[in-house]
Amino acid sequence: MTQSSLHETVRIGLLTGAVAAAGILFDNAYHIQVLVFIGINTILTLGLNLLMGYTGQISLGHAAFYGIGAYTSAILTVHFQFSPWAALFPSLGLAVLVALIVGIPTLKLSGYYLAMGTLGFGMIVFIVFRELDFWTGGSSGLAGIPSLKIGSVDLMSGRNFYYLVWGAVLGTLVVSRRLIESRVGRALRSIHGSEHAAMAIGVNTQAYKLQVFVFSAFLAALAGFLYAHCIGFISPGSFDFMASVRMVTMVVIGGMASIWGALLGASLLTLLPEWLHAFADYEMIVYGLILMLVMIFLPQGLLRGLLDIYERSRNA
Amino acid sequence: MQELLQYIFSGLTNGAIYAVIALGFSILYGATRLINFAHGEFVMLGALGLITLWQGLKIPLAIALVLAVLGVALIGFLFERLAIRTVSRPEPIVLIIITVGASIFLRGVGMLVWGKDAHSAPAFFSFAPIDVMGAKLLAQSIWILVVVVALTFALHAFFKKTLVGKAMTAASISKKAAWLTGIPYEWMILLAFVLSTATGAVAGVIITPITMCSYDMGTLLGLKGFCSAMLGGLGSLWGALAGGIVLGVLESLGAGFLSSGYKDAIAFGLLLAILYIRPSGIFGAKDLHRF
Amino acid sequence: MKDPEMLDRDGEDGGAPILRICGASKAFGGVQALENVSFEVSQGMILGMIGPNGAGKTTLFNLISGLYPPDAGRIFFNEEEIQRLPTHQRVRMGIARTFQNLALFENMNVLENVMVGQHVRTRCGFWGAIARTTGVRREEAACRENALALLDMVGLVDQALKPSADLPFGWQRLLEIARALASRPRVLLLDEPASGLNALETGRLGDLILAIRNQGITIVLVEHDMSLTMSVSDRIIVLDQGRVLASGTPEEIQTHSAVRTAYLGEHCEQR
């Protein structure tokens, strides 16, 4: 085991401890709820970061997969009386299937065309959520989504759901970490570095781009599933273009190609609306400014960028 | 027949607007190889700006039109100076995120300034609609079509006949060669941004009488404009015009005969189809790659 | 200069061509970059390819490595037709290359650049990476060892953990060669490896090229540095305006009159 991966193991251990400690310390239902949302957003951000940060392929329509995960499970449980756990696999499966079908042609595109293609895809899925009102409830949304249970234990009571979500976060972190530090991860990063050079050293760039796209869609759908069963109500507004932009912002703020940055980005942008009173009116201005300022001044992300500035000022 | 004609008329009107938006994308892409995801928001600023100047401040229409377009061009100028010029690593993924950020930012500003309600303006002139085989063709529609064709001619002349226009084309082909021949490359980029955003504002002001305008109108219009530009071949002015008209008519027929709820999906479906099948556009030449 | 042992081996193989180009043509818009180009490269030789800028040398490399297909003509590797195969399969078969304008992965450190170079010789996939089985760990460790050995060969082992973009230019060239070697190629295409190097570095590069050939790797070398090309190449091909103008041993090429006027003469005048 190398030193850096030992370091990582320690960090993941520390995070596990922090998650357990927070679960014990926070007894306010509102705080627990916020932590749950941070967890869900972290899963989303980790997935998108693998695609955007590590592989360099932008997606402006990732909320579509988040929505597919949420709606599939919601429709199966509300209309067809599936148990939520039985709905999990079709939800993830559908997202994976859609990602495969959409990904094959879309990932042949690059740069601006890829961005526009994914944006267009996201819009179409959003319109389907809105217009398929017999199943989705249209603009007014779908209510009465059952909560998750294990045996007779309702996971919505107390901190159970918090542990479930953060368990998933830790799992996703470990998996992402392993992926990045492997032959697969190096191939993905080589595509980001230079797609031509990646081909020239023998990386099947199409296949790898598709794999990581599907995996990030899988994670988005998992987050969507958790989200739907956590709040019991979903509407198309949660999966629109702005939702995709929020996900991109979380990746950007935490730093592209940074797993721990994903945690930071998701935490900051989940907490921001809670801290800033009347945030809703300024949400778009704040997100827009963050995206522009971070990309202009700290393209490595907030954490890395601020650390660099600190080191430079110390050395100066 | 009458119904069909009516759909085509309304499609032509919408298509003409998509065409103007597409022109803005094509001007910028032609000069800089960049796609501005905030382009639709400049359309919104033009539209709402005009409504405020004309209806709110009671400035005469002609002056208000000019002021609205110039004002938006000024914002385009600032945008290039502050957000695009300052980028240290101008890779596509960085510029995409910056222009997406600008789009969200401008939309947020629009919401603060004009609120969440939709606004509208009265017709610029009050001529009776023309009756063509039972279908009504609004005077406003004819006016829009005239403006669009005139604008395309003017831009075409600018790029083909004037020294500045030729210099912009040259700069887009080779930055280095342009620099060697003394073309101020950075000014050309700035000019492309100003021209492109001003064109966006023109699209905005001419739709105020025919549609409800609100802070969030830009996203859809921008995407449809982009779709039109792609249809016609990105970078081509006449292609933009043709692409806009085709999209407008298709959308109008689709909404009329199929379902109005999915109207917007038609544009996106078309966009994906073009991207997948022929990214150089229906009318554009096939892209050449050299490594 | 030439290794007698290698020449023997060359004889044993009967000079079977490992790479054969038959009538390759490629046009970009109206520009005919390559027109009906044919030649062979025998196993274990160093083939120098010279010609003025725009003669089509890089285009030819791109055709061989598969960045784009030829408009006409066929390419054989080891008597197998490859012009329709995707790039990554050709690398797997044993064709590696470097780029004229360096294409290192600047988002990775020096060691990782060479490790990723072994992509086609390692196997761990998506599930393997997640499961991280002992087999995967073993492969990872071996990959790292190999990469360090290659870095040692080009003299960069002390720089292993530096970001690749921080290396001086000449070292970046060496790193790119190490990365190409990591795929254990049978044919190595070097696109102007000496450009941007000083005289000392160019001399070392010549030794490195010969050392690589001595491992049995066939080399095609595109290079503007005449003394380097002439000293290491077994045969030389001259390309001019997309056609083969001449081919032969370095001595033959140096005395070839058409070559002298078309290329060497022009080249000498510039000096």
mmCIF file of C-alpha atoms in Angstrom, chain A residues 44-311:
data_model
loop_
_atom_site.group_PDB
_atom_site.id
_atom_site.type_symbol
_atom_site.label_atom_id
_atom_site.label_comp_id
_atom_site.label_asym_id
_atom_site.label_seq_id
_atom_site.Cartn_x
_atom_site.Cartn_y
_atom_site.Cartn_z
ATOM 1 C CA LEU A 44 -24.526 13.410 -6.941
ATOM 2 C CA THR A 45 -21.370 15.496 -6.937
ATOM 3 C CA LEU A 46 -19.044 12.502 -6.672
ATOM 4 C CA GLY A 47 -20.674 10.939 -9.705
ATOM 5 C CA LEU A 48 -20.563 14.087 -11.794
ATOM 6 C CA ASN A 49 -16.999 14.770 -10.683
ATOM 7 C CA LEU A 50 -15.851 11.422 -12.050
ATOM 8 C CA LEU A 51 -17.295 12.438 -15.392
ATOM 9 C CA MET A 52 -16.445 16.141 -15.416
ATOM 10 C CA GLY A 53 -13.489 16.567 -13.141
ATOM 11 C CA TYR A 54 -11.564 13.400 -13.901
ATOM 12 C CA THR A 55 -12.589 12.556 -17.447
ATOM 13 C CA GLY A 56 -13.141 16.138 -18.608
ATOM 14 C CA GLN A 57 -16.554 15.459 -20.160
ATOM 15 C CA ILE A 58 -19.129 18.044 -19.205
ATOM 16 C CA SER A 59 -22.776 17.206 -18.614
ATOM 17 C CA LEU A 60 -25.328 19.990 -18.325
ATOM 18 C CA GLY A 61 -28.200 17.535 -18.100
ATOM 19 C CA HIS A 62 -27.273 15.337 -15.192
ATOM 20 C CA ALA A 63 -30.404 16.243 -13.260
ATOM 21 C CA ALA A 64 -32.185 14.016 -15.779
ATOM 22 C CA PHE A 65 -30.647 10.895 -14.205
ATOM 23 C CA TYR A 66 -31.327 12.210 -10.715
ATOM 24 C CA GLY A 67 -34.936 12.636 -11.829
ATOM 25 C CA ILE A 68 -35.135 9.236 -13.506
ATOM 26 C CA GLY A 69 -34.021 7.602 -10.252
ATOM 27 C CA ALA A 70 -36.547 9.569 -8.248
ATOM 28 C CA TYR A 71 -39.522 9.297 -10.617
ATOM 29 C CA THR A 72 -39.121 5.636 -11.487
ATOM 30 C CA SER A 73 -39.137 4.634 -7.866
ATOM 31 C CA ALA A 74 -41.933 7.073 -7.036
ATOM 32 C CA ILE A 75 -44.159 5.862 -9.878
ATOM 33 C CA LEU A 76 -43.560 2.191 -9.089
ATOM 34 C CA THR A 77 -44.305 2.637 -5.391
ATOM 35 C CA VAL A 78 -47.250 5.048 -5.741
ATOM 36 C CA HIS A 79 -49.011 3.615 -8.793
ATOM 37 C CA PHE A 80 -47.971 -0.020 -8.662
ATOM 38 C CA GLN A 81 -47.544 -0.560 -4.918
ATOM 39 C CA PHE A 82 -43.989 -1.796 -5.290
ATOM 40 C CA SER A 83 -42.096 -1.873 -2.049
ATOM 41 C CA PRO A 84 -39.417 0.848 -2.180
ATOM 42 C CA TRP A 85 -36.582 -1.691 -2.098
ATOM 43 C CA ALA A 86 -38.096 -3.575 -5.012
ATOM 44 C CA ALA A 87 -38.269 -0.265 -6.880
ATOM 45 C CA LEU A 88 -34.595 0.462 -6.285
ATOM 46 C CA PHE A 89 -33.329 -1.906 -8.954
ATOM 47 C CA PRO A 90 -35.670 -0.807 -11.747
ATOM 48 C CA SER A 91 -34.830 2.823 -10.908
ATOM 49 C CA LEU A 92 -31.096 2.322 -11.139
ATOM 50 C CA GLY A 93 -31.522 -0.010 -14.092
ATOM 51 C CA LEU A 94 -33.565 2.469 -16.094
ATOM 52 C CA ALA A 95 -31.030 5.238 -15.450
ATOM 53 C CA VAL A 96 -28.224 2.947 -16.570
ATOM 54 C CA LEU A 97 -30.156 1.939 -19.671
ATOM 55 C CA VAL A 98 -30.969 5.532 -20.614
ATOM 56 C CA ALA A 99 -27.367 6.543 -19.970
ATOM 57 C CA LEU A 100 -26.183 3.794 -22.299
ATOM 58 C CA ILE A 101 -28.593 4.709 -25.068
ATOM 59 C CA VAL A 102 -27.982 8.443 -24.782
ATOM 60 C CA GLY A 103 -24.299 8.117 -24.020
ATOM 61 C CA ILE A 104 -23.284 6.190 -27.131
ATOM 62 C CA PRO A 105 -24.061 8.999 -29.578
ATOM 63 C CA THR A 106 -23.622 11.893 -27.148
ATOM 64 C CA LEU A 107 -20.138 11.009 -25.965
ATOM 65 C CA LYS A 108 -18.867 11.071 -29.512
ATOM 66 C CA LEU A 109 -19.294 14.817 -29.171
ATOM 67 C CA SER A 110 -16.840 16.972 -27.357
ATOM 68 C CA GLY A 111 -16.566 20.453 -25.884
ATOM 69 C CA TYR A 112 -19.439 22.797 -26.648
ATOM 70 C CA TYR A 113 -21.380 20.221 -28.637
ATOM 71 C CA LEU A 114 -21.280 17.758 -25.754
ATOM 72 C CA ALA A 115 -22.481 20.491 -23.405
ATOM 73 C CA MET A 116 -25.345 21.399 -25.726
ATOM 74 C CA GLY A 117 -26.214 17.755 -26.340
ATOM 75 C CA THR A 118 -26.445 16.936 -22.646
ATOM 76 C CA LEU A 119 -28.353 20.159 -22.022
ATOM 77 C CA GLY A 120 -30.865 19.238 -24.719
ATOM 78 C CA PHE A 121 -31.217 15.734 -23.292
ATOM 79 C CA GLY A 122 -31.822 17.138 -19.806
ATOM 80 C CA MET A 123 -34.492 19.471 -21.146
ATOM 81 C CA ILE A 124 -36.300 16.671 -22.961
ATOM 82 C CA VAL A 125 -36.387 14.518 -19.835
ATOM 83 C CA PHE A 126 -37.632 17.481 -17.822
ATOM 84 C CA ILE A 127 -40.416 18.073 -20.354
ATOM 85 C CA VAL A 128 -41.364 14.389 -20.156
ATOM 86 C CA PHE A 129 -41.616 14.600 -16.337
ATOM 87 C CA ARG A 130 -43.832 17.640 -16.718
ATOM 88 C CA GLU A 131 -46.055 16.405 -19.528
ATOM 89 C CA LEU A 132 -46.536 12.770 -18.577
ATOM 90 C CA ASP A 133 -48.957 13.959 -15.925
ATOM 91 C CA PHE A 134 -50.977 10.787 -15.652
ATOM 92 C CA TRP A 135 -47.938 9.066 -14.137
ATOM 93 C CA THR A 136 -45.877 11.944 -12.795
ATOM 94 C CA GLY A 137 -48.570 14.331 -11.628
ATOM 95 C CA GLY A 138 -47.254 16.928 -14.075
ATOM 96 C CA SER A 139 -46.106 20.276 -12.754
ATOM 97 C CA SER A 140 -47.863 19.823 -9.438
ATOM 98 C CA GLY A 141 -45.756 16.794 -8.637
ATOM 99 C CA LEU A 142 -46.201 13.345 -7.188
ATOM 100 C CA ALA A 143 -47.013 12.943 -3.497
ATOM 101 C CA GLY A 144 -47.364 10.024 -1.122
ATOM 102 C CA ILE A 145 -44.105 8.275 -1.919
ATOM 103 C CA PRO A 146 -43.667 5.682 0.839
ATOM 104 C CA SER A 147 -40.664 5.817 3.129
ATOM 105 C CA LEU A 148 -38.042 3.116 3.286
ATOM 106 C CA LYS A 149 -38.404 0.287 5.787
ATOM 107 C CA ILE A 150 -36.180 -2.551 6.867
ATOM 108 C CA GLY A 151 -38.454 -5.229 8.235
ATOM 109 C CA SER A 152 -40.763 -3.286 10.516
ATOM 110 C CA VAL A 153 -38.273 -0.496 11.194
ATOM 111 C CA ASP A 154 -39.220 2.734 9.464
ATOM 112 C CA LEU A 155 -36.007 4.317 8.276
ATOM 113 C CA MET A 156 -37.613 7.736 8.348
ATOM 114 C CA SER A 157 -37.875 7.709 12.098
ATOM 115 C CA GLY A 158 -35.045 9.299 14.042
ATOM 116 C CA ARG A 159 -31.606 9.139 12.526
ATOM 117 C CA ASN A 160 -31.995 5.902 10.591
ATOM 118 C CA PHE A 161 -32.254 7.615 7.237
ATOM 119 C CA TYR A 162 -29.233 9.738 8.055
ATOM 120 C CA TYR A 163 -27.159 6.615 8.646
ATOM 121 C CA LEU A 164 -28.472 5.019 5.476
ATOM 122 C CA VAL A 165 -27.604 8.033 3.311
ATOM 123 C CA TRP A 166 -24.188 8.531 4.842
ATOM 124 C CA GLY A 167 -23.464 4.837 4.566
ATOM 125 C CA ALA A 168 -24.128 5.226 0.866
ATOM 126 C CA VAL A 169 -21.899 8.320 0.779
ATOM 127 C CA LEU A 170 -19.016 6.443 2.409
ATOM 128 C CA GLY A 171 -19.486 3.550 0.014
ATOM 129 C CA THR A 172 -19.496 5.899 -2.958
ATOM 130 C CA LEU A 173 -16.376 7.639 -1.660
ATOM 131 C CA VAL A 174 -14.470 4.393 -1.295
ATOM 132 C CA VAL A 175 -15.569 3.141 -4.701
ATOM 133 C CA SER A 176 -14.714 6.440 -6.406
ATOM 134 C CA ARG A 177 -11.356 6.482 -4.681
ATOM 135 C CA ARG A 178 -10.520 2.966 -5.808
ATOM 136 C CA LEU A 179 -11.640 3.697 -9.326
ATOM 137 C CA ILE A 180 -9.492 6.815 -9.572
ATOM 138 C CA GLU A 181 -6.396 5.128 -8.197
ATOM 139 C CA SER A 182 -6.544 2.284 -10.670
ATOM 140 C CA ARG A 183 -5.744 1.560 -14.273
ATOM 141 C CA VAL A 184 -9.285 2.661 -15.091
ATOM 142 C CA GLY A 185 -8.836 5.971 -13.275
ATOM 143 C CA ARG A 186 -5.589 6.681 -15.080
ATOM 144 C CA ALA A 187 -7.267 5.977 -18.401
ATOM 145 C CA LEU A 188 -10.087 8.380 -17.496
ATOM 146 C CA ARG A 189 -7.653 11.099 -16.507
ATOM 147 C CA SER A 190 -5.664 10.575 -19.685
ATOM 148 C CA ILE A 191 -8.827 11.373 -21.659
ATOM 149 C CA HIS A 192 -9.080 14.639 -19.742
ATOM 150 C CA GLY A 193 -5.417 15.399 -20.398
ATOM 151 C CA SER A 194 -5.639 14.870 -24.156
ATOM 152 C CA GLU A 195 -8.096 12.653 -25.923
ATOM 153 C CA HIS A 196 -5.782 12.119 -28.889
ATOM 154 C CA ALA A 197 -2.850 11.188 -26.726
ATOM 155 C CA ALA A 198 -5.109 8.841 -24.761
ATOM 156 C CA MET A 199 -6.052 7.066 -27.971
ATOM 157 C CA ALA A 200 -2.424 6.982 -29.026
ATOM 158 C CA ILE A 201 -1.429 5.068 -25.902
ATOM 159 C CA GLY A 202 -4.200 2.571 -26.513
ATOM 160 C CA VAL A 203 -7.098 3.782 -24.389
ATOM 161 C CA ASN A 204 -10.454 2.978 -25.952
ATOM 162 C CA THR A 205 -11.690 6.467 -25.179
ATOM 163 C CA GLN A 206 -15.286 5.902 -26.308
ATOM 164 C CA ALA A 207 -15.674 2.859 -24.095
ATOM 165 C CA TYR A 208 -14.197 4.578 -21.047
ATOM 166 C CA LYS A 209 -16.236 7.726 -21.503
ATOM 167 C CA LEU A 210 -19.348 5.595 -21.760
ATOM 168 C CA GLN A 211 -18.447 3.592 -18.650
ATOM 169 C CA VAL A 212 -17.910 6.650 -16.510
ATOM 170 C CA PHE A 213 -21.032 8.333 -17.902
ATOM 171 C CA VAL A 214 -23.133 5.307 -17.039
ATOM 172 C CA PHE A 215 -21.577 5.054 -13.593
ATOM 173 C CA SER A 216 -22.223 8.703 -12.837
ATOM 174 C CA ALA A 217 -25.804 8.276 -14.066
ATOM 175 C CA PHE A 218 -26.098 5.289 -11.721
ATOM 176 C CA LEU A 219 -24.948 7.391 -8.774
ATOM 177 C CA ALA A 220 -27.290 10.241 -9.745
ATOM 178 C CA ALA A 221 -30.193 7.790 -9.880
ATOM 179 C CA LEU A 222 -29.214 6.390 -6.479
ATOM 180 C CA ALA A 223 -29.264 9.926 -5.089
ATOM 181 C CA GLY A 224 -32.639 10.481 -6.757
ATOM 182 C CA PHE A 225 -34.041 7.317 -5.205
ATOM 183 C CA LEU A 226 -32.883 8.397 -1.740
ATOM 184 C CA TYR A 227 -34.243 11.894 -2.292
ATOM 185 C CA ALA A 228 -37.691 10.706 -3.374
ATOM 186 C CA HIS A 229 -38.105 8.372 -0.412
ATOM 187 C CA CYS A 230 -36.659 10.906 1.985
ATOM 188 C CA ILE A 231 -39.126 13.737 1.353
ATOM 189 C CA GLY A 232 -42.021 11.681 -0.025
ATOM 190 C CA PHE A 233 -42.895 14.228 -2.710
ATOM 191 C CA ILE A 234 -41.240 15.131 -5.998
ATOM 192 C CA SER A 235 -41.987 17.635 -8.751
ATOM 193 C CA PRO A 236 -40.266 18.408 -12.067
ATOM 194 C CA GLY A 237 -38.823 21.634 -10.641
ATOM 195 C CA SER A 238 -36.249 19.618 -8.668
ATOM 196 C CA PHE A 239 -34.817 18.163 -11.881
ATOM 197 C CA ASP A 240 -34.728 21.146 -14.228
ATOM 198 C CA PHE A 241 -31.792 22.879 -15.876
ATOM 199 C CA MET A 242 -31.092 24.806 -12.674
ATOM 200 C CA ALA A 243 -30.712 21.488 -10.834
ATOM 201 C CA SER A 244 -28.087 20.424 -13.349
ATOM 202 C CA VAL A 245 -26.331 23.752 -12.920
ATOM 203 C CA ARG A 246 -26.380 23.293 -9.131
ATOM 204 C CA MET A 247 -24.643 19.948 -9.565
ATOM 205 C CA VAL A 248 -22.009 21.481 -11.830
ATOM 206 C CA THR A 249 -21.486 24.280 -9.298
ATOM 207 C CA MET A 250 -20.892 21.770 -6.510
ATOM 208 C CA VAL A 251 -18.252 20.051 -8.620
ATOM 209 C CA VAL A 252 -16.631 23.328 -9.614
ATOM 210 C CA ILE A 253 -16.516 24.815 -6.127
ATOM 211 C CA GLY A 254 -15.009 21.693 -4.598
ATOM 212 C CA GLY A 255 -12.488 21.467 -7.378
ATOM 213 C CA MET A 256 -12.681 19.350 -10.461
ATOM 214 C CA ALA A 257 -10.858 16.071 -10.032
ATOM 215 C CA SER A 258 -11.058 16.120 -6.267
ATOM 216 C CA ILE A 259 -13.002 13.534 -4.312
ATOM 217 C CA TRP A 260 -12.845 15.401 -1.040
ATOM 218 C CA GLY A 261 -13.693 18.588 -2.877
ATOM 219 C CA ALA A 262 -16.999 16.973 -3.843
ATOM 220 C CA LEU A 263 -17.827 16.662 -0.155
ATOM 221 C CA LEU A 264 -16.886 20.288 0.404
ATOM 222 C CA GLY A 265 -18.807 21.558 -2.635
ATOM 223 C CA ALA A 266 -21.931 19.631 -1.724
ATOM 224 C CA SER A 267 -21.760 20.775 1.913
ATOM 225 C CA LEU A 268 -21.212 24.446 1.107
ATOM 226 C CA LEU A 269 -23.941 24.684 -1.478
ATOM 227 C CA THR A 270 -26.421 22.741 0.658
ATOM 228 C CA LEU A 271 -25.741 24.929 3.676
ATOM 229 C CA LEU A 272 -25.710 28.228 1.796
ATOM 230 C CA PRO A 273 -29.483 28.431 1.298
ATOM 231 C CA GLU A 274 -29.969 27.456 4.939
ATOM 232 C CA TRP A 275 -27.648 30.198 6.172
ATOM 233 C CA LEU A 276 -28.646 32.986 3.842
ATOM 234 C CA HIS A 277 -32.051 34.281 4.727
ATOM 235 C CA ALA A 278 -34.184 34.950 1.646
ATOM 236 C CA PHE A 279 -31.587 33.068 -0.352
ATOM 237 C CA ALA A 280 -34.155 32.063 -2.949
ATOM 238 C CA ASP A 281 -34.204 35.551 -4.475
ATOM 239 C CA TYR A 282 -30.458 35.634 -4.833
ATOM 240 C CA GLU A 283 -29.838 31.968 -5.554
ATOM 241 C CA MET A 284 -29.198 32.379 -9.254
ATOM 242 C CA ILE A 285 -26.979 35.423 -8.812
ATOM 243 C CA VAL A 286 -24.917 33.617 -6.184
ATOM 244 C CA TYR A 287 -24.558 30.423 -8.252
ATOM 245 C CA GLY A 288 -23.727 32.390 -11.369
ATOM 246 C CA LEU A 289 -21.090 34.429 -9.568
ATOM 247 C CA ILE A 290 -19.577 31.324 -7.968
ATOM 248 C CA LEU A 291 -19.289 29.594 -11.323
ATOM 249 C CA MET A 292 -17.686 32.575 -13.003
ATOM 250 C CA LEU A 293 -15.393 33.641 -10.177
ATOM 251 C CA VAL A 294 -14.114 30.165 -9.332
ATOM 252 C CA MET A 295 -13.449 29.375 -12.984
ATOM 253 C CA ILE A 296 -11.692 32.693 -13.567
ATOM 254 C CA PHE A 297 -9.651 32.930 -10.404
ATOM 255 C CA LEU A 298 -9.476 29.465 -8.834
ATOM 256 C CA PRO A 299 -9.923 26.901 -11.598
ATOM 257 C CA GLN A 300 -8.549 24.242 -9.230
ATOM 258 C CA GLY A 301 -11.557 24.767 -6.981
ATOM 259 C CA LEU A 302 -12.059 26.731 -3.823
ATOM 260 C CA LEU A 303 -10.061 24.507 -1.482
ATOM 261 C CA ARG A 304 -6.997 23.935 -3.691
ATOM 262 C CA GLY A 305 -7.097 27.542 -4.907
ATOM 263 C CA LEU A 306 -7.196 29.061 -1.427
ATOM 264 C CA LEU A 307 -4.445 26.721 -0.238
ATOM 265 C CA ASP A 308 -2.287 27.771 -3.190
ATOM 266 C CA ILE A 309 -2.829 31.447 -2.423
ATOM 267 C CA TYR A 310 -1.984 30.830 1.233
ATOM 268 C CA GLU A 311 1.216 28.995 0.320
#
